[in-house]
Short mmCIF file of C-alpha atoms and ligand atoms in Angstrom, two decimals:
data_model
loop_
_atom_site.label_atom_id
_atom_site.label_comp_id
_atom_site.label_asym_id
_atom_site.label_seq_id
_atom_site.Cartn_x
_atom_site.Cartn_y
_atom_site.Cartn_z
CA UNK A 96 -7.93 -10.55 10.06
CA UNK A 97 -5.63 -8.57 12.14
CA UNK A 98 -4.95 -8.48 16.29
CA UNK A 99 -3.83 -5.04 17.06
CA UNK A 100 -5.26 -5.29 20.70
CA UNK A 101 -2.26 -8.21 21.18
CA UNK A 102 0.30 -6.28 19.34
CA UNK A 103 -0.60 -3.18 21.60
CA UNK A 104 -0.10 -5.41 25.06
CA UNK A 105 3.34 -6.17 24.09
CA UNK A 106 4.27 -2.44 23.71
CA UNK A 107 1.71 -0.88 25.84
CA UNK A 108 4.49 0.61 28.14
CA UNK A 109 6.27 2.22 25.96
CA UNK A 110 3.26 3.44 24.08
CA UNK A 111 1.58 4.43 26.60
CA UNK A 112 4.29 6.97 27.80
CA UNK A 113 4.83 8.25 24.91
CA UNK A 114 1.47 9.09 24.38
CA UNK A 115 0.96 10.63 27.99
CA UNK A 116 4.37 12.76 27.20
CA UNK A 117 2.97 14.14 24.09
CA UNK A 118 -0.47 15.10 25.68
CA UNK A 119 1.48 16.75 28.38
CA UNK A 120 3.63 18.72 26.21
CA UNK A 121 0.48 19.81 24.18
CA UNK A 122 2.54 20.19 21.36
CA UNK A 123 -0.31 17.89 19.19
CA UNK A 124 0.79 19.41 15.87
CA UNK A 125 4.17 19.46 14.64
CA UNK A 126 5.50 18.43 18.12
CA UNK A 127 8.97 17.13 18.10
CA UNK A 128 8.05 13.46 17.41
CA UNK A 129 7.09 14.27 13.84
CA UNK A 130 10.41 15.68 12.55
CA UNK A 131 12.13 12.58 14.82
CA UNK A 132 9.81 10.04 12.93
CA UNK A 133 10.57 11.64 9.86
CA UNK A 134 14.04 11.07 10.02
CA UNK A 135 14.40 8.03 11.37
CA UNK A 136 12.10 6.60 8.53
CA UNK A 137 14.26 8.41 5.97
CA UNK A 138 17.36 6.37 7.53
CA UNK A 139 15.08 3.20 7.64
CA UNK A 140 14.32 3.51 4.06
CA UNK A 141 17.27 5.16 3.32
CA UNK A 142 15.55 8.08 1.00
CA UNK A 143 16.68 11.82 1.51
CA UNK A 144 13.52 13.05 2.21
CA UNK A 145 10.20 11.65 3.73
CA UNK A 146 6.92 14.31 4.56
CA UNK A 147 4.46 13.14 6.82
CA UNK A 148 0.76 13.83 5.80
CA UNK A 149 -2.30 13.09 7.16
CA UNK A 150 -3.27 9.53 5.30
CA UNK A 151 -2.37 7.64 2.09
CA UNK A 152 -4.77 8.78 0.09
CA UNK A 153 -3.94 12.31 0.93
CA UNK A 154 0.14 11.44 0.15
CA UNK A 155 -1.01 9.92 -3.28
CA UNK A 156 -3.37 13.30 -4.25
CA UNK A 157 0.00 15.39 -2.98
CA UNK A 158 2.46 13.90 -4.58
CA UNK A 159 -0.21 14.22 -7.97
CA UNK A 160 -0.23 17.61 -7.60
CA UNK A 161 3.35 18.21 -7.22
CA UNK A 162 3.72 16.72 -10.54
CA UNK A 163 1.70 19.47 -11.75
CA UNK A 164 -0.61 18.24 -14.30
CA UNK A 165 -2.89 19.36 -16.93
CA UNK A 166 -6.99 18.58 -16.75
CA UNK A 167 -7.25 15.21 -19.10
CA UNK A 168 -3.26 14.09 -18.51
CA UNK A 169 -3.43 10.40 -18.38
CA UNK A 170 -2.17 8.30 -15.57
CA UNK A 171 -1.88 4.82 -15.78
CA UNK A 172 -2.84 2.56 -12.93
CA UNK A 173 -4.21 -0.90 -12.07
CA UNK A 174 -7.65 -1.90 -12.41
CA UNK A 175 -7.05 -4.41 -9.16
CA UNK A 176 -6.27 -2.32 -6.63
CA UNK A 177 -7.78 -0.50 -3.60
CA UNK A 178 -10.23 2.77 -4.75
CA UNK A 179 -7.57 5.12 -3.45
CA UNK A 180 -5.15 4.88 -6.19
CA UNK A 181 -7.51 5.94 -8.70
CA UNK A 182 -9.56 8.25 -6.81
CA UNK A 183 -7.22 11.16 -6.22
CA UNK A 184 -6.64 11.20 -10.12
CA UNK A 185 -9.94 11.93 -10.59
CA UNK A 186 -10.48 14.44 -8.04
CA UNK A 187 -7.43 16.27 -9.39
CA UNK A 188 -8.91 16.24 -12.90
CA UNK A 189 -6.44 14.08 -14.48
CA UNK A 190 -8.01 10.77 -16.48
CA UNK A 191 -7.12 7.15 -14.84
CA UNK A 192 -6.42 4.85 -17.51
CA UNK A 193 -6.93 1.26 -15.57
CA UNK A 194 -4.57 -1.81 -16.80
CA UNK A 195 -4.93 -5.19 -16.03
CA UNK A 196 -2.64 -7.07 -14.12
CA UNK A 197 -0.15 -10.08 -14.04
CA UNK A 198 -2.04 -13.43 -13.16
CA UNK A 199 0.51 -14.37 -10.63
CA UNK A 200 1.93 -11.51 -8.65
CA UNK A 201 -1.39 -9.37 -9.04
CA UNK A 202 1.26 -6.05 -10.38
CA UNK A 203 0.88 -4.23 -13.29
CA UNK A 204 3.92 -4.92 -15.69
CA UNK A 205 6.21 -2.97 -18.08
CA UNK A 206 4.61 -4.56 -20.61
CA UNK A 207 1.15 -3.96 -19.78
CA UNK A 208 1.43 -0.44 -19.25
CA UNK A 209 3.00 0.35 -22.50
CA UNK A 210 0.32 -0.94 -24.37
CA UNK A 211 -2.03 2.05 -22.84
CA UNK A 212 0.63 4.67 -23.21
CA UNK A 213 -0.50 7.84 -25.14
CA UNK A 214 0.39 11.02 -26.23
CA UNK A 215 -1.55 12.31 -23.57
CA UNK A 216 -0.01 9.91 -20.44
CA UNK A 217 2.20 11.22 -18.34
CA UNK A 218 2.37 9.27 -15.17
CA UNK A 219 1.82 6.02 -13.88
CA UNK A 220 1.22 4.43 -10.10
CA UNK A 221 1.83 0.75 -9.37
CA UNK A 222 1.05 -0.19 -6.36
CA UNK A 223 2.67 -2.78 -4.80
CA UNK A 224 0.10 -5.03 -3.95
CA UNK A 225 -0.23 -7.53 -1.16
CA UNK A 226 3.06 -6.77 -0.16
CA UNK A 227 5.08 -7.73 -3.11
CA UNK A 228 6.94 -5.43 -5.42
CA UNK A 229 6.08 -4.11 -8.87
CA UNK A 230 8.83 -4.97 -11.66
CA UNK A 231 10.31 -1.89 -10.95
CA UNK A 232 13.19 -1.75 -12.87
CA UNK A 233 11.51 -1.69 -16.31
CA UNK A 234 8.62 0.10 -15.43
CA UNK A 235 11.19 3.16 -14.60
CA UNK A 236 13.01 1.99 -17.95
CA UNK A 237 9.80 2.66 -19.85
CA UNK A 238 9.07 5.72 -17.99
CA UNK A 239 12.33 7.71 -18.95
CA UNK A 240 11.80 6.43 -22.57
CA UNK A 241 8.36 7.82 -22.33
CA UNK A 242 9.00 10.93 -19.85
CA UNK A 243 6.88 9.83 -17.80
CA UNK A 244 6.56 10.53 -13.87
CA UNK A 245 6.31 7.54 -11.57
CA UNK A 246 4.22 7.12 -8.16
CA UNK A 247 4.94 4.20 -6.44
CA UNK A 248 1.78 3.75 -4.33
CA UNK A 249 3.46 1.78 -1.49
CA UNK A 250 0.32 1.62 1.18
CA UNK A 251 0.90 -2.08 1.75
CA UNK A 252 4.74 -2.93 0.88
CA UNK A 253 6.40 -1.01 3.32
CA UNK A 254 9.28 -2.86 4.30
CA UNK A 255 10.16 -4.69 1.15
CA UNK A 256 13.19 -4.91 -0.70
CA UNK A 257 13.02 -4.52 -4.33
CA UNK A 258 16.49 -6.48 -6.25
CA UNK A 259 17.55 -4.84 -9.53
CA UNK A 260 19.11 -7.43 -11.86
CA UNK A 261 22.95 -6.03 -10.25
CA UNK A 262 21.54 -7.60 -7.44
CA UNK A 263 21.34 -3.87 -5.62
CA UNK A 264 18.34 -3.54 -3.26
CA UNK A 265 16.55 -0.99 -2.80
CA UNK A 266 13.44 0.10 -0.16
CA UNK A 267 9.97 -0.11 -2.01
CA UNK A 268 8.35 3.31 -2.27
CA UNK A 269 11.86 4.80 -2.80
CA UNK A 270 13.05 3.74 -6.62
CA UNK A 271 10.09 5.99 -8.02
CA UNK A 272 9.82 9.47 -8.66
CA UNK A 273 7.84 9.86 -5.30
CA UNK A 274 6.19 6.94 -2.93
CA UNK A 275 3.93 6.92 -1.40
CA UNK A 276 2.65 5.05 2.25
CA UNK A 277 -0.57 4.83 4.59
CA UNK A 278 -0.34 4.37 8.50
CA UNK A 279 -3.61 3.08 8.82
CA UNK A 280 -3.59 0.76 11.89
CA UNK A 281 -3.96 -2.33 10.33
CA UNK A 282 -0.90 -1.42 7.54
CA UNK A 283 2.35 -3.17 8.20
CA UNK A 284 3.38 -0.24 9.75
CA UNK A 285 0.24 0.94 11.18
CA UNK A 286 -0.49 4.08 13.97
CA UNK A 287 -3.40 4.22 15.95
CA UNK A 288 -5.43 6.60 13.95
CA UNK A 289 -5.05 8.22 10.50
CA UNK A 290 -1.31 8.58 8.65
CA UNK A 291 0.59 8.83 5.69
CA UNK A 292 3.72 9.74 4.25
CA UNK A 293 5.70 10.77 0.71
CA UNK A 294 8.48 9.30 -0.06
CA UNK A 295 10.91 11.17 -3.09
CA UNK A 296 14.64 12.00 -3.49
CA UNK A 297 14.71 14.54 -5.70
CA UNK A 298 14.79 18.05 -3.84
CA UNK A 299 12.72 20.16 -5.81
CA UNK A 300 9.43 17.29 -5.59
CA UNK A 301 10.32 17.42 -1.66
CA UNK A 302 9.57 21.26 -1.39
CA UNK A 303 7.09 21.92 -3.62
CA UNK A 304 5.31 18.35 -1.77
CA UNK A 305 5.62 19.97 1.43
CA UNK A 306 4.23 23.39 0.83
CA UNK A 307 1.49 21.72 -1.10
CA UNK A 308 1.26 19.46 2.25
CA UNK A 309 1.25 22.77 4.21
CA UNK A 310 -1.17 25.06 2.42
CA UNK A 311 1.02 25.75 -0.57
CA UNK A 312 3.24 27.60 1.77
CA UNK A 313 6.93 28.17 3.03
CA UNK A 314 6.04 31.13 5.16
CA UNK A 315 3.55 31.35 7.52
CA UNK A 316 0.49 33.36 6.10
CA UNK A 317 2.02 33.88 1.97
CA UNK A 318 0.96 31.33 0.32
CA UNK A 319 2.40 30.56 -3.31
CA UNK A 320 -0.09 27.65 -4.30
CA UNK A 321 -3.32 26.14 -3.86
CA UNK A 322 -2.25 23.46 -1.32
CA UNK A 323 -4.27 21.32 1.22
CA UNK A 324 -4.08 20.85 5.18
CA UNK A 325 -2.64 17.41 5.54
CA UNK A 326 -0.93 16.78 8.87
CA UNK A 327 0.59 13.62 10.40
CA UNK A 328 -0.13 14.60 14.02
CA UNK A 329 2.32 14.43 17.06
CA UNK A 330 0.75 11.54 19.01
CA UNK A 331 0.53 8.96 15.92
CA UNK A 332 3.81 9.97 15.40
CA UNK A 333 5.67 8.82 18.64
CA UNK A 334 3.66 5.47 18.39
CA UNK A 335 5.12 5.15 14.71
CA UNK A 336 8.15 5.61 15.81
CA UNK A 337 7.86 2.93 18.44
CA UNK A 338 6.56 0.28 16.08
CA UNK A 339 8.95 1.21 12.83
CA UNK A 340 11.81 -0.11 15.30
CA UNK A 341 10.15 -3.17 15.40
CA UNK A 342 9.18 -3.22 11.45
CA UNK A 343 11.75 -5.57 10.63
CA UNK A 344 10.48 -8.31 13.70
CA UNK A 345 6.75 -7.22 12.30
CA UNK A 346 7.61 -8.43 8.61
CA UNK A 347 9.76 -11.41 9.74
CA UNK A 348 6.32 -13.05 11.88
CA UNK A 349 4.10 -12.22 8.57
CA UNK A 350 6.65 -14.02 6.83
CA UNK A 351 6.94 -16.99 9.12
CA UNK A 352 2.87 -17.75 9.14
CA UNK A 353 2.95 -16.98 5.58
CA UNK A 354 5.74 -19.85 5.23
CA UNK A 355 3.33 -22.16 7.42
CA UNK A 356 0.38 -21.44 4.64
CA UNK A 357 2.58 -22.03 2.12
CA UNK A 358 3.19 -25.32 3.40
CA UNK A 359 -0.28 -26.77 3.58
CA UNK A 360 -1.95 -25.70 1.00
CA UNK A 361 0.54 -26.03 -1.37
CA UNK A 362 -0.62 -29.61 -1.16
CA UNK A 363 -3.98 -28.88 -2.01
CA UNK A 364 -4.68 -28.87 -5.91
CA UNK A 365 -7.83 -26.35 -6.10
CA UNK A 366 -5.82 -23.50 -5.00
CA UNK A 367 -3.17 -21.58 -5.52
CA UNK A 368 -0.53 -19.85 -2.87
CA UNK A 369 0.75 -16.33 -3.79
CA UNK A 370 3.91 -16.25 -5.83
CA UNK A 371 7.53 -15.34 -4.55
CA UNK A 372 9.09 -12.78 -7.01
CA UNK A 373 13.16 -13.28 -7.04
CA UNK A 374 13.27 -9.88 -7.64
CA UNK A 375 11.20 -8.46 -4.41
CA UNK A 376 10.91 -9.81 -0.80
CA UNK A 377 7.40 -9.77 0.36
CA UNK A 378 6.01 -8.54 3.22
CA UNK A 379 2.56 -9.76 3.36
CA UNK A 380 0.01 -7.10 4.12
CA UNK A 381 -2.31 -9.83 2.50
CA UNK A 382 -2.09 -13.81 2.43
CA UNK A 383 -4.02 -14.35 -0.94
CA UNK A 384 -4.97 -17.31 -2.18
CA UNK A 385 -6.18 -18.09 -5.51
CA UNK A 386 -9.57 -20.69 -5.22
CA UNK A 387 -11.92 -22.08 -7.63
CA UNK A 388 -14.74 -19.45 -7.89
CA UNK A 389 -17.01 -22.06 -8.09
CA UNK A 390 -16.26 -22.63 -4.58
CA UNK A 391 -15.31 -19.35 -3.21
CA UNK A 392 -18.85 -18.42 -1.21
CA UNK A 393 -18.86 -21.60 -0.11
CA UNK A 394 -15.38 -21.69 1.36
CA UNK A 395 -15.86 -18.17 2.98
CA UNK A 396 -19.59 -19.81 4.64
CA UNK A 397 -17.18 -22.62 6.12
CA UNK A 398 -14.42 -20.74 7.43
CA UNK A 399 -16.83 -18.38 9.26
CA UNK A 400 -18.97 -21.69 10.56
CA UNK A 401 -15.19 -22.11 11.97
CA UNK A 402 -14.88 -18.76 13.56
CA UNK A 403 -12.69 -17.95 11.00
CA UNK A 404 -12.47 -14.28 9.04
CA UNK A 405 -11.47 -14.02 5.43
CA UNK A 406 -11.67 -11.24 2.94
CA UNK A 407 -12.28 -10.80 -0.85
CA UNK A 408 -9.61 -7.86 -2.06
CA UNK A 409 -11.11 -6.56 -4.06
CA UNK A 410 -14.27 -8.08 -5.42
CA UNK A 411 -15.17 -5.83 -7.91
CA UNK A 412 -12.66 -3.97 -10.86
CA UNK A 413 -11.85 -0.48 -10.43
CA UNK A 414 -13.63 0.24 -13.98
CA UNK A 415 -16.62 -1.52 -12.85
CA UNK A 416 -17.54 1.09 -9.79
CA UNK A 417 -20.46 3.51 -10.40
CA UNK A 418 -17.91 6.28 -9.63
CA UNK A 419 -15.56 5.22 -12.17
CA UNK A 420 -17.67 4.39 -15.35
CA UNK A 421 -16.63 7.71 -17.09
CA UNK A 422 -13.42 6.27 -17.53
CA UNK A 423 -14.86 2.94 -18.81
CA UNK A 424 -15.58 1.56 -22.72
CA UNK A 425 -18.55 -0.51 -21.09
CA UNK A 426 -17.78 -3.97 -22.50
CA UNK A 427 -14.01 -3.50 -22.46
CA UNK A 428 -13.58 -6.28 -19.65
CA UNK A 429 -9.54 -6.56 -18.44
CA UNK A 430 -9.75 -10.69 -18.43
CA UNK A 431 -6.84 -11.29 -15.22
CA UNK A 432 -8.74 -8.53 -13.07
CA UNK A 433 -12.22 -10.34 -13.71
CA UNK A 434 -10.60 -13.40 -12.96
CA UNK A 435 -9.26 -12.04 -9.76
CA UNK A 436 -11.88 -10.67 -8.77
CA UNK A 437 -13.94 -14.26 -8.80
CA UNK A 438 -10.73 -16.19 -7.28
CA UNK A 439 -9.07 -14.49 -4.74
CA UNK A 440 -9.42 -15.03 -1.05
CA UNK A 441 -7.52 -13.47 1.69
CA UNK A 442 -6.89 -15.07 4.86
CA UNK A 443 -5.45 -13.58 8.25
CA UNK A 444 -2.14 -12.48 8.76
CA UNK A 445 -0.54 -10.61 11.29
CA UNK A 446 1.78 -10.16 14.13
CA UNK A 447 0.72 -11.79 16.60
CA UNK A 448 -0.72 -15.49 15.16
CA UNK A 449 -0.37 -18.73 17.20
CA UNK A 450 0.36 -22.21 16.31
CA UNK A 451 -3.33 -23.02 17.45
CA UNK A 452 -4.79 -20.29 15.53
CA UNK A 453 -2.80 -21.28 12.39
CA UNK A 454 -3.49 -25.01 12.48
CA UNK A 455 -7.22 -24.22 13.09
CA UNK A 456 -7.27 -21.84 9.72
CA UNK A 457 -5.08 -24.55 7.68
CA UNK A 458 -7.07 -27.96 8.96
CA UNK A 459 -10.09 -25.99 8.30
CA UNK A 460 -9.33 -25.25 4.88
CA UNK A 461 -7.51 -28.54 4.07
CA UNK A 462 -10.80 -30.29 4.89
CA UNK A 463 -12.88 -27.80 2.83
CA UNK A 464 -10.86 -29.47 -0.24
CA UNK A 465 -10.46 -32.97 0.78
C1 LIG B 63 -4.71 1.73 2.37
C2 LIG B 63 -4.39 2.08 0.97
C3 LIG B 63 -4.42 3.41 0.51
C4 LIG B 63 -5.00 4.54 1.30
O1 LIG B 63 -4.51 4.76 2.54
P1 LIG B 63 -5.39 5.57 3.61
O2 LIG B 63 -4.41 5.87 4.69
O3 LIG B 63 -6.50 4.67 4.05
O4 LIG B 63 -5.91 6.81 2.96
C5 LIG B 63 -4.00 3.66 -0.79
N1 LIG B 63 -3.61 2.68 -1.60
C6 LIG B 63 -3.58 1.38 -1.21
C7 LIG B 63 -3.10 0.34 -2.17
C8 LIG B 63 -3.98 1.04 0.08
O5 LIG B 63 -3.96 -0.26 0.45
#
């Protein structure tokens, strides 16, 4: 789905020596190239303050508990989406409420998530999924009406511009309350272990998120809150650094072989190609297609026959999950997610895709259909 190893060749030098610096300075915890990465992502995304953590899970339980909650608040969040979202509300006590989702951009909507608002909600996470913006602009419209707090959960749409109806832009991850972002390597912008980041611009979320970040502390050894140990270490941090300067190129080649896709199988009448919002850029961290689910196996038997890899996110609903059926009416099905769930197929995108690998994937699914 992904070719890191080919991606790493092309920057190997200057990965390499950064990495060799950083083990020779033996500064692998809050070495310099975590407060440099910091702020050059802050300028990239143009946010006043960004706090490195250890993952994305981790940023979304953090920036949770900053909001500090009461045991059965409600949050609101997608029932299509990857287990982390929902997780960390759980953990923390709080109740996720799962929504469904638009057919066509796979996003919860303004819409959607007032219908589940109670007296008891008080914060909602849309994640941008696939690489596409959430309708941000109401969503934060029906949050201040509400007083509610909003997470953007932007593990796989970092990069993208969201486009207010002024026609300002603005970085995904950044219009919320607090965002949210994963490093894992094969994330648009990915490190070569574990990483994560929170995104906010209000002051007061920034310091309370990084003393929760930091063991609920300012000062070394007093500590004023239960906090966690959540680190982005030195070493992933110079590589990050190295590969957000080439974020921009990165989301440009995902765009260009998702253009290509776009192209062929728009021509083919069982399935669908993902929809282009006017009012977000996209950024594919998936290339998802829509298929018949009669034909879906089938399709994913052939493509491998081909040598090719392709990926069901996600095949099952969030409410659906063993660990999740507390929070579940049984027999309360959300119809788009269940349709999802039987139709989508993702195919591979990355950085580093060839004309021969891309004709290969698009004749092979062309003659699937013919
Ligand atoms: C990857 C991902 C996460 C979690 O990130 P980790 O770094 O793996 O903890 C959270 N939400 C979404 C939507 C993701 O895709």
């Amino acid at each position: 789905m992904v070719d890191l190893k080919s991606q790493y060749l092309k920057i190997k030098d200057e990965i390499d020596s950064a990495v060799l610096e950083c083990i020779a300075s033996t500064q692998f915890i809050n070495g310099p190239q975590v407060k440099a990465f910091q702020v050059e992502l802050e300028h990239y995304l143009n946010v006043m303050h960004v706090i490195p953590c250890a993952n994305g899970t981790d940023a979304l339980q953090i920036a949770l508990m900053a909001l500090e909650l009461e045991p059965g608040d409600e949050v609101i969040v997608p029932s299509f989406t990857y287990v982390a979202t929902a997780e960390v509300i759980g953990l923390l006590r709080l109740t996720p409420v799962m929504v469904d989702v638009a057919p066509d951009t796979f996003n919860i909507t303004a819409e959607i998530i007032e219908k589940a608002i109670t007296p008891k909600t008080k914060a909602i996470v849309p994640v941008h999924l696939f690489g596409q913006c959430a309708d941000m602009e109401p969503i934060m419209a029906l949050a201040e009406k509400h007083g509610l707090y909003v997470i953007e959960d932007n593990a796989q749409a970092i990069g993208a511009d969201y486009v207010f109806g002024k026609g300002k832009k603005q970085k995904a991850g950044t219009i919320g309350h607090i965002g949210t972002t994963s490093f894992y390597p094969s994330k648009n912008l990915g490190c070569y272990g574990d990483g994560g980041a929170i995104m906010t611009n209000d002051d007061e979320l920034a310091k309370k998120i990084r003393k929760i970040a930091n063991h609920g502390q300012d000062k070394r050894y007093y500590h004023d809150v239960l906090g966690v140990n959540s680190r982005l270490d030195s070493i992933q941090a110079a590589i990050l650094s190295i590969k957000l300067k080439r974020l921009d190129e990165y989301c440009a080649l995902r765009q260009s072989v998702a253009a290509a896709y776009d192209k062929v199988f728009s021509q083919i009448p069982q399935v669908i190609i993902p929809t282009r919002q006017a009012n977000s850029s996209h950024v594919f961290h998936q290339y998802t297609l829509k298929v018949p689910a009669s034909d879906r196996s089938a399709l994913i038997e052939y493509l491998k026959e081909n040598a090719i890899p392709s990926m069901i996110y996600y095949p099952v609903p969030l409410y659906k999950q063993q660990a999740f059926k507390t929070y579940w009416k049984s027999g309360e099905e959300l119809p788009v997610t269940e349709m999802l769930c039987d139709a989508v197929l993702s195919l591979p995108i990355h950085t580093e895709m060839d004309e021969i690998q891309l004709n290969h994937i698009c004749s092979a699914i062309a003659a699937f259909f013919a």
